[in-house]
Amino acid sequence: MLLVDKQRPKSLSEMDYHKNISQNLIKMATSGEIPHILFYGPSGAGKKTRVLALLREMFGNGVEKLRMEKREFKTPSQRSVEITTVASNYHIEVNPSDVGIYDYVVVQEIIKEIAQYKQLDANAKHPFKGRTVPPASHVVVVLDEVDNLSRNAQAGLRRTMEKYTGSCRLILCCENSGRIIAPIRSRCLCIRIGAPTLLEVTTILKNNCQREGLPVVPEQLQRIAMASHRNLRRALLYLEASTMAAGGGAKGNEVELMDWERYLQVVVRNILEEQSPQALLAIRGKYYELLARLIPAQVILKELVKQLVVQCGTLKGVEGSVRRLQMETVCWGATYEQKMRQGGKEIVFLEAFTARFMSLYKQALMKR
């Protein structure tokens, strides 16, 4: 089991940061009634961990008895759409954006089906930590990455929320609440889960090392916290990778990057070394390799932009032209990310951004 899963807090009281949010969630869970909730914040901030802890606080250990199911839905054009869900007797987790443009079908059908679901033992009380939790009068539907839902799916979600609000509750998770339509936000209790501070990340890494019996090297933990950009999930993965690379100790001087990050560094070097159609074709093949290993295209694009901006800063030349190149790189990265969200083949947008940057970079080199 990975360290990030092994050391994940099981209850809200075990959370190491945002304790005020945890206390408020405990009060809501104890009452047995919760509103629709929208958790939003950066990746690796602990949104999903808090959702699972909230469910455990409400329903007890029954939420850990999970089953994975593949569900099939019919679109209006009679096309079959299949999606994988994770469910217990008290909740269901689903990521509707996995089915692309047919997400509106999944959203409406899943909630409609769950809203009609009745617990087998509605009068049962669930022991948890020595106390008795009153039974909730509804089933909880957890929707991940709702900011990636299409406008049709979000409109359908709003209507479904209104129709079945008496029998089910929705917990929505996303990174950017600005991409969610206002009618949904107004019907939810919006809770922002901010990224932990560098000090909090370092403290959590230190505590994990102590629990796992690993040597604590403050300088290495600080390097990992800096490299993770306050993404706690990534920091724990870095810690485990660095520990394995050091042969079971935590004394390595370098942060052990993930394989796909090192591979992307090779892509960046290739882009900077040669700007030609042949080089672009070779880089396209490397993008296919990353996508085939389930690295999301948006993650690839963001990391690519970040590394290219850093490399542009090392150019020797007119300061104004270098800064302009960095600004244009970020601008075009945001443009192609937006196009990627609107639909289409992701490889096309990755290749288009690369071609655009090659053109800009070549022009900058000629002006030096």
XYZ file of C-alpha atoms in Angstrom:
368
model
C 0.000 0.000 0.000
C 1.264 3.455 -0.884
C 2.181 5.806 1.928
C -0.391 8.349 0.730
C -3.156 5.760 1.279
C -1.692 4.121 4.373
C -1.376 7.385 6.325
C -4.628 8.989 5.140
C -6.641 10.255 8.151
C -9.787 8.233 8.810
C -11.746 10.803 10.801
C -12.217 14.557 10.790
C -10.624 14.883 14.232
C -7.363 13.440 12.847
C -6.920 16.185 10.246
C -3.673 18.128 10.658
C -4.803 21.438 9.133
C -8.015 23.413 8.519
C -9.191 22.251 11.939
C -11.956 24.868 12.031
C -13.480 23.350 8.893
C -13.224 19.879 10.430
C -15.023 21.026 13.593
C -17.881 22.520 11.577
C -18.212 19.329 9.531
C -18.321 17.254 12.727
C -21.206 19.380 14.008
C -23.116 18.880 10.764
C -22.471 15.139 10.743
C -23.582 14.769 14.371
C -26.898 16.416 13.563
C -27.586 13.740 10.943
C -28.598 16.343 8.366
C -26.289 18.024 5.885
C -26.997 20.366 2.975
C -25.620 19.921 -0.518
C -21.896 20.689 -0.186
C -19.376 21.935 -2.727
C -15.736 21.337 -1.764
C -13.311 23.275 -3.934
C -9.593 23.882 -3.819
C -6.303 22.894 -5.476
C -5.298 19.316 -6.165
C -3.736 17.545 -3.196
C -5.305 19.851 -0.598
C -7.368 17.070 1.027
C -10.865 17.527 -0.425
C -11.582 13.837 -0.999
C -10.040 12.856 2.343
C -12.440 15.212 4.137
C -15.396 13.909 2.145
C -14.651 10.307 3.141
C -14.083 11.330 6.762
C -17.396 13.217 6.761
C -19.216 10.147 5.436
C -17.551 7.983 8.086
C -18.611 10.491 10.741
C -22.213 10.320 9.506
C -22.665 6.626 8.821
C -19.894 4.878 10.726
C -17.678 2.120 9.372
C -20.397 0.962 6.970
C -19.103 3.384 4.338
C -15.858 1.375 4.169
C -17.684 -1.693 2.833
C -17.308 -0.624 -0.770
C -18.223 -2.330 -3.992
C -17.081 -1.355 -7.456
C -19.713 -1.529 -10.162
C -19.820 -0.889 -13.882
C -23.038 0.793 -14.929
C -24.373 1.181 -18.421
C -26.615 3.999 -19.583
C -28.408 4.709 -22.838
C -28.067 8.092 -24.499
C -30.992 9.654 -26.431
C -29.334 8.314 -29.605
C -29.418 4.786 -28.073
C -25.665 4.677 -27.684
C -24.414 2.722 -24.666
C -22.223 4.588 -22.169
C -20.367 2.681 -19.437
C -18.956 4.175 -16.251
C -17.384 2.741 -13.094
C -18.810 3.705 -9.704
C -17.749 3.011 -6.118
C -20.598 2.598 -3.644
C -21.609 1.482 -0.170
C -25.087 1.108 1.313
C -25.017 4.787 2.206
C -23.292 6.592 -0.637
C -22.031 6.367 -4.200
C -18.959 7.975 -5.789
C -18.832 8.734 -9.500
C -16.874 10.930 -11.896
C -19.330 11.825 -14.700
C -16.676 13.632 -16.740
C -15.131 10.216 -17.521
C -17.738 9.720 -20.267
C -17.052 13.008 -22.024
C -19.954 14.698 -23.799
C -22.447 12.163 -22.425
C -21.874 13.279 -18.828
C -25.380 14.779 -18.658
C -26.902 11.305 -19.071
C -24.837 9.863 -16.211
C -25.577 12.780 -13.872
C -29.342 12.585 -14.287
C -29.673 8.795 -14.299
C -27.331 8.157 -11.356
C -29.031 10.675 -9.084
C -32.503 9.569 -10.165
C -31.637 5.945 -9.368
C -29.979 6.727 -6.032
C -32.768 9.057 -4.940
C -35.210 6.152 -5.189
C -32.891 3.860 -3.234
C -33.983 2.990 0.303
C -31.676 1.683 2.993
C -32.451 -1.876 3.979
C -32.404 -0.993 7.655
C -33.596 2.605 7.826
C -34.113 2.540 11.602
C -30.672 1.189 12.435
C -28.215 3.256 14.397
C -24.566 3.055 13.569
C -21.978 2.917 16.364
C -18.904 5.021 15.755
C -16.113 5.749 18.224
C -18.167 4.747 21.230
C -21.216 6.835 20.381
C -24.331 6.368 18.333
C -24.872 8.324 15.153
C -28.520 9.031 14.287
C -29.524 7.555 10.939
C -29.528 10.000 8.042
C -32.725 10.334 6.041
C -30.954 10.427 2.710
C -28.309 8.749 0.577
C -25.226 10.745 -0.396
C -24.003 11.092 -3.984
C -20.354 12.175 -4.337
C -19.508 13.723 -7.714
C -15.828 14.292 -8.544
C -14.394 16.894 -10.927
C -17.699 18.689 -11.395
C -15.820 21.669 -12.854
C -15.125 19.460 -15.893
C -18.830 18.828 -16.525
C -20.362 20.237 -19.696
C -22.910 23.044 -19.497
C -25.700 20.599 -20.358
C -24.647 18.301 -17.521
C -24.491 21.189 -15.056
C -27.946 22.392 -16.087
C -29.272 18.851 -15.683
C -27.566 18.581 -12.298
C -29.289 21.759 -11.124
C -32.727 20.437 -12.121
C -32.044 17.051 -10.546
C -30.861 18.660 -7.297
C -34.160 20.504 -7.000
C -36.278 17.481 -7.833
C -34.687 14.969 -5.452
C -33.485 17.236 -2.652
C -35.760 15.464 -0.160
C -34.246 12.003 -0.613
C -30.555 12.482 -1.389
C -27.713 14.863 -0.739
C -24.925 15.804 -3.144
C -21.287 16.346 -2.225
C -19.448 17.950 -5.127
C -15.659 18.171 -5.483
C -13.755 20.409 -7.866
C -10.628 22.526 -8.206
C -12.156 25.690 -9.675
C -15.614 26.760 -8.505
C -15.635 29.509 -11.144
C -16.340 26.914 -13.841
C -19.534 25.811 -12.094
C -22.746 27.636 -12.969
C -24.107 30.025 -10.342
C -27.425 28.135 -9.795
C -25.485 25.089 -8.551
C -23.191 27.129 -6.310
C -26.169 28.944 -4.779
C -27.781 25.610 -3.841
C -24.673 24.306 -2.061
C -22.712 25.111 1.040
C -19.401 26.105 -0.591
C -16.305 25.133 1.412
C -12.854 26.060 0.172
C -10.100 23.610 1.082
C -6.915 25.603 0.594
C -3.521 24.012 0.061
C -1.522 23.458 3.257
C 1.338 25.836 3.980
C 4.930 24.727 3.443
C 5.337 24.430 7.220
C 2.240 22.213 7.468
C 3.467 20.007 4.612
C 6.877 19.651 6.260
C 5.290 18.825 9.632
C 3.039 16.165 8.086
C 5.998 14.610 6.262
C 7.960 14.549 9.530
C 5.071 12.850 11.362
C 4.772 10.246 8.606
C 8.493 9.507 8.783
C 8.232 8.992 12.536
C 5.235 6.667 12.199
C 6.993 4.638 9.496
C 10.275 4.481 11.415
C 12.203 6.476 8.800
C 15.064 8.850 9.648
C 13.953 12.485 9.729
C 16.142 14.820 7.658
C 14.668 18.349 7.927
C 16.540 19.674 4.865
C 15.258 16.848 2.667
C 11.694 17.277 3.919
C 11.856 20.994 3.124
C 13.100 20.234 -0.396
C 10.225 17.806 -0.904
C 7.701 20.359 0.370
C 9.071 22.992 -2.022
C 9.092 20.593 -4.996
C 5.494 19.522 -4.326
C 4.209 23.128 -4.591
C 2.090 22.512 -1.460
C 0.382 19.484 -3.035
C 0.282 17.101 -0.067
C -0.491 14.013 -2.139
C 2.478 14.709 -4.389
C 4.701 15.440 -1.375
C 3.928 12.024 0.140
C 4.625 10.334 -3.198
C 7.936 12.206 -3.445
C 8.812 11.114 0.090
C 8.131 7.473 -0.680
C 9.996 7.595 -4.003
C 13.003 9.299 -2.396
C 12.989 6.770 0.438
C 12.992 3.837 -1.990
C 15.737 5.436 -4.095
C 17.865 5.871 -0.957
C 17.473 2.191 -0.078
C 14.922 2.538 2.707
C 16.303 5.728 4.238
C 15.317 9.348 3.788
C 18.821 10.748 3.418
C 18.826 11.432 -0.329
C 19.916 14.904 -1.350
C 17.663 15.098 -4.409
C 13.898 14.886 -4.625
C 13.000 11.758 -6.584
C 10.589 12.946 -9.268
C 7.894 10.716 -10.675
C 8.622 8.885 -13.919
C 6.243 10.968 -16.028
C 7.795 14.199 -14.727
C 11.276 13.053 -15.731
C 9.912 11.982 -19.112
C 8.364 15.421 -19.580
C 11.725 17.017 -18.811
C 13.096 15.094 -21.796
C 10.255 16.477 -23.929
C 11.109 20.033 -22.837
C 14.772 19.508 -23.739
C 13.765 18.215 -27.168
C 11.573 21.273 -27.758
C 14.395 23.650 -26.857
C 17.046 21.785 -28.861
C 15.263 21.712 -32.225
C 12.265 23.510 -33.694
C 11.259 21.634 -36.852
C 8.400 19.492 -38.226
C 10.503 16.362 -37.651
C 11.100 17.295 -34.013
C 7.398 18.060 -33.570
C 6.477 14.624 -34.941
C 8.861 12.916 -32.510
C 7.460 14.916 -29.588
C 3.920 13.967 -30.619
C 4.906 10.332 -30.116
C 6.127 11.153 -26.606
C 2.785 12.807 -25.810
C 1.054 9.606 -26.897
C 3.281 7.688 -24.479
C 2.221 9.922 -21.578
C -1.478 9.769 -22.482
C -1.307 5.974 -22.837
C -0.090 5.826 -19.223
C -3.180 7.746 -18.085
C -1.445 11.059 -17.386
C -4.244 13.641 -17.958
C -3.622 15.959 -20.902
C -4.348 19.038 -18.782
C -1.722 17.951 -16.237
C 0.775 17.442 -19.071
C 0.019 20.897 -20.483
C 0.296 22.675 -17.121
C 3.594 21.011 -16.241
C 4.888 21.660 -19.752
C 4.089 25.376 -19.505
C 5.675 25.566 -16.058
C 8.932 23.963 -17.196
C 9.118 25.981 -20.417
C 8.648 29.255 -18.531
C 11.501 28.315 -16.186
C 13.766 27.388 -19.104
C 12.910 30.623 -20.930
C 14.150 32.528 -17.901
C 17.651 31.111 -18.471
C 17.914 32.656 -21.949
C 20.619 35.259 -22.324
C 19.329 38.229 -24.231
C 17.199 41.298 -23.972
C 15.265 41.088 -20.708
C 12.090 42.471 -22.282
C 12.003 39.849 -25.042
C 12.559 37.004 -22.561
C 9.758 38.257 -20.349
C 7.491 38.631 -23.386
C 8.242 35.029 -24.388
C 7.317 33.816 -20.898
C 4.062 35.786 -20.934
C 3.110 34.489 -24.389
C 3.896 30.921 -23.295
C 1.514 31.199 -20.341
C -1.119 32.929 -22.500
C -1.079 30.263 -25.206
C -1.008 27.519 -22.573
C -4.198 28.927 -21.036
C -5.760 29.242 -24.506
C -5.146 25.614 -25.405
C -6.225 24.433 -21.966
C -9.553 26.179 -22.529
C -9.893 24.599 -25.984
C -9.062 21.229 -24.444
C -11.907 21.607 -21.945
C -14.343 22.434 -24.739
C -13.774 19.037 -26.327
C -11.823 17.402 -29.114
C -8.731 15.224 -29.297
C -6.338 16.190 -26.538
C -3.243 15.222 -28.538
C -4.155 17.873 -31.135
C -4.067 20.677 -28.560
C -0.817 19.440 -27.012
C 0.769 19.353 -30.458
C -0.678 22.764 -31.384
C 0.725 24.351 -28.225
C 4.126 22.795 -28.882
C 4.163 24.105 -32.459
C 3.159 27.561 -31.249
C 5.907 27.620 -28.620
C 8.496 26.421 -31.133
C 7.587 29.350 -33.370
C 7.775 31.862 -30.511
C 11.041 30.413 -29.221
C 12.661 30.483 -32.651
C 11.675 34.131 -33.102
C 13.124 34.970 -29.682
C 16.420 33.274 -30.587
C 16.669 35.257 -33.822
C 16.203 38.559 -31.957
C 19.053 37.957 -29.534
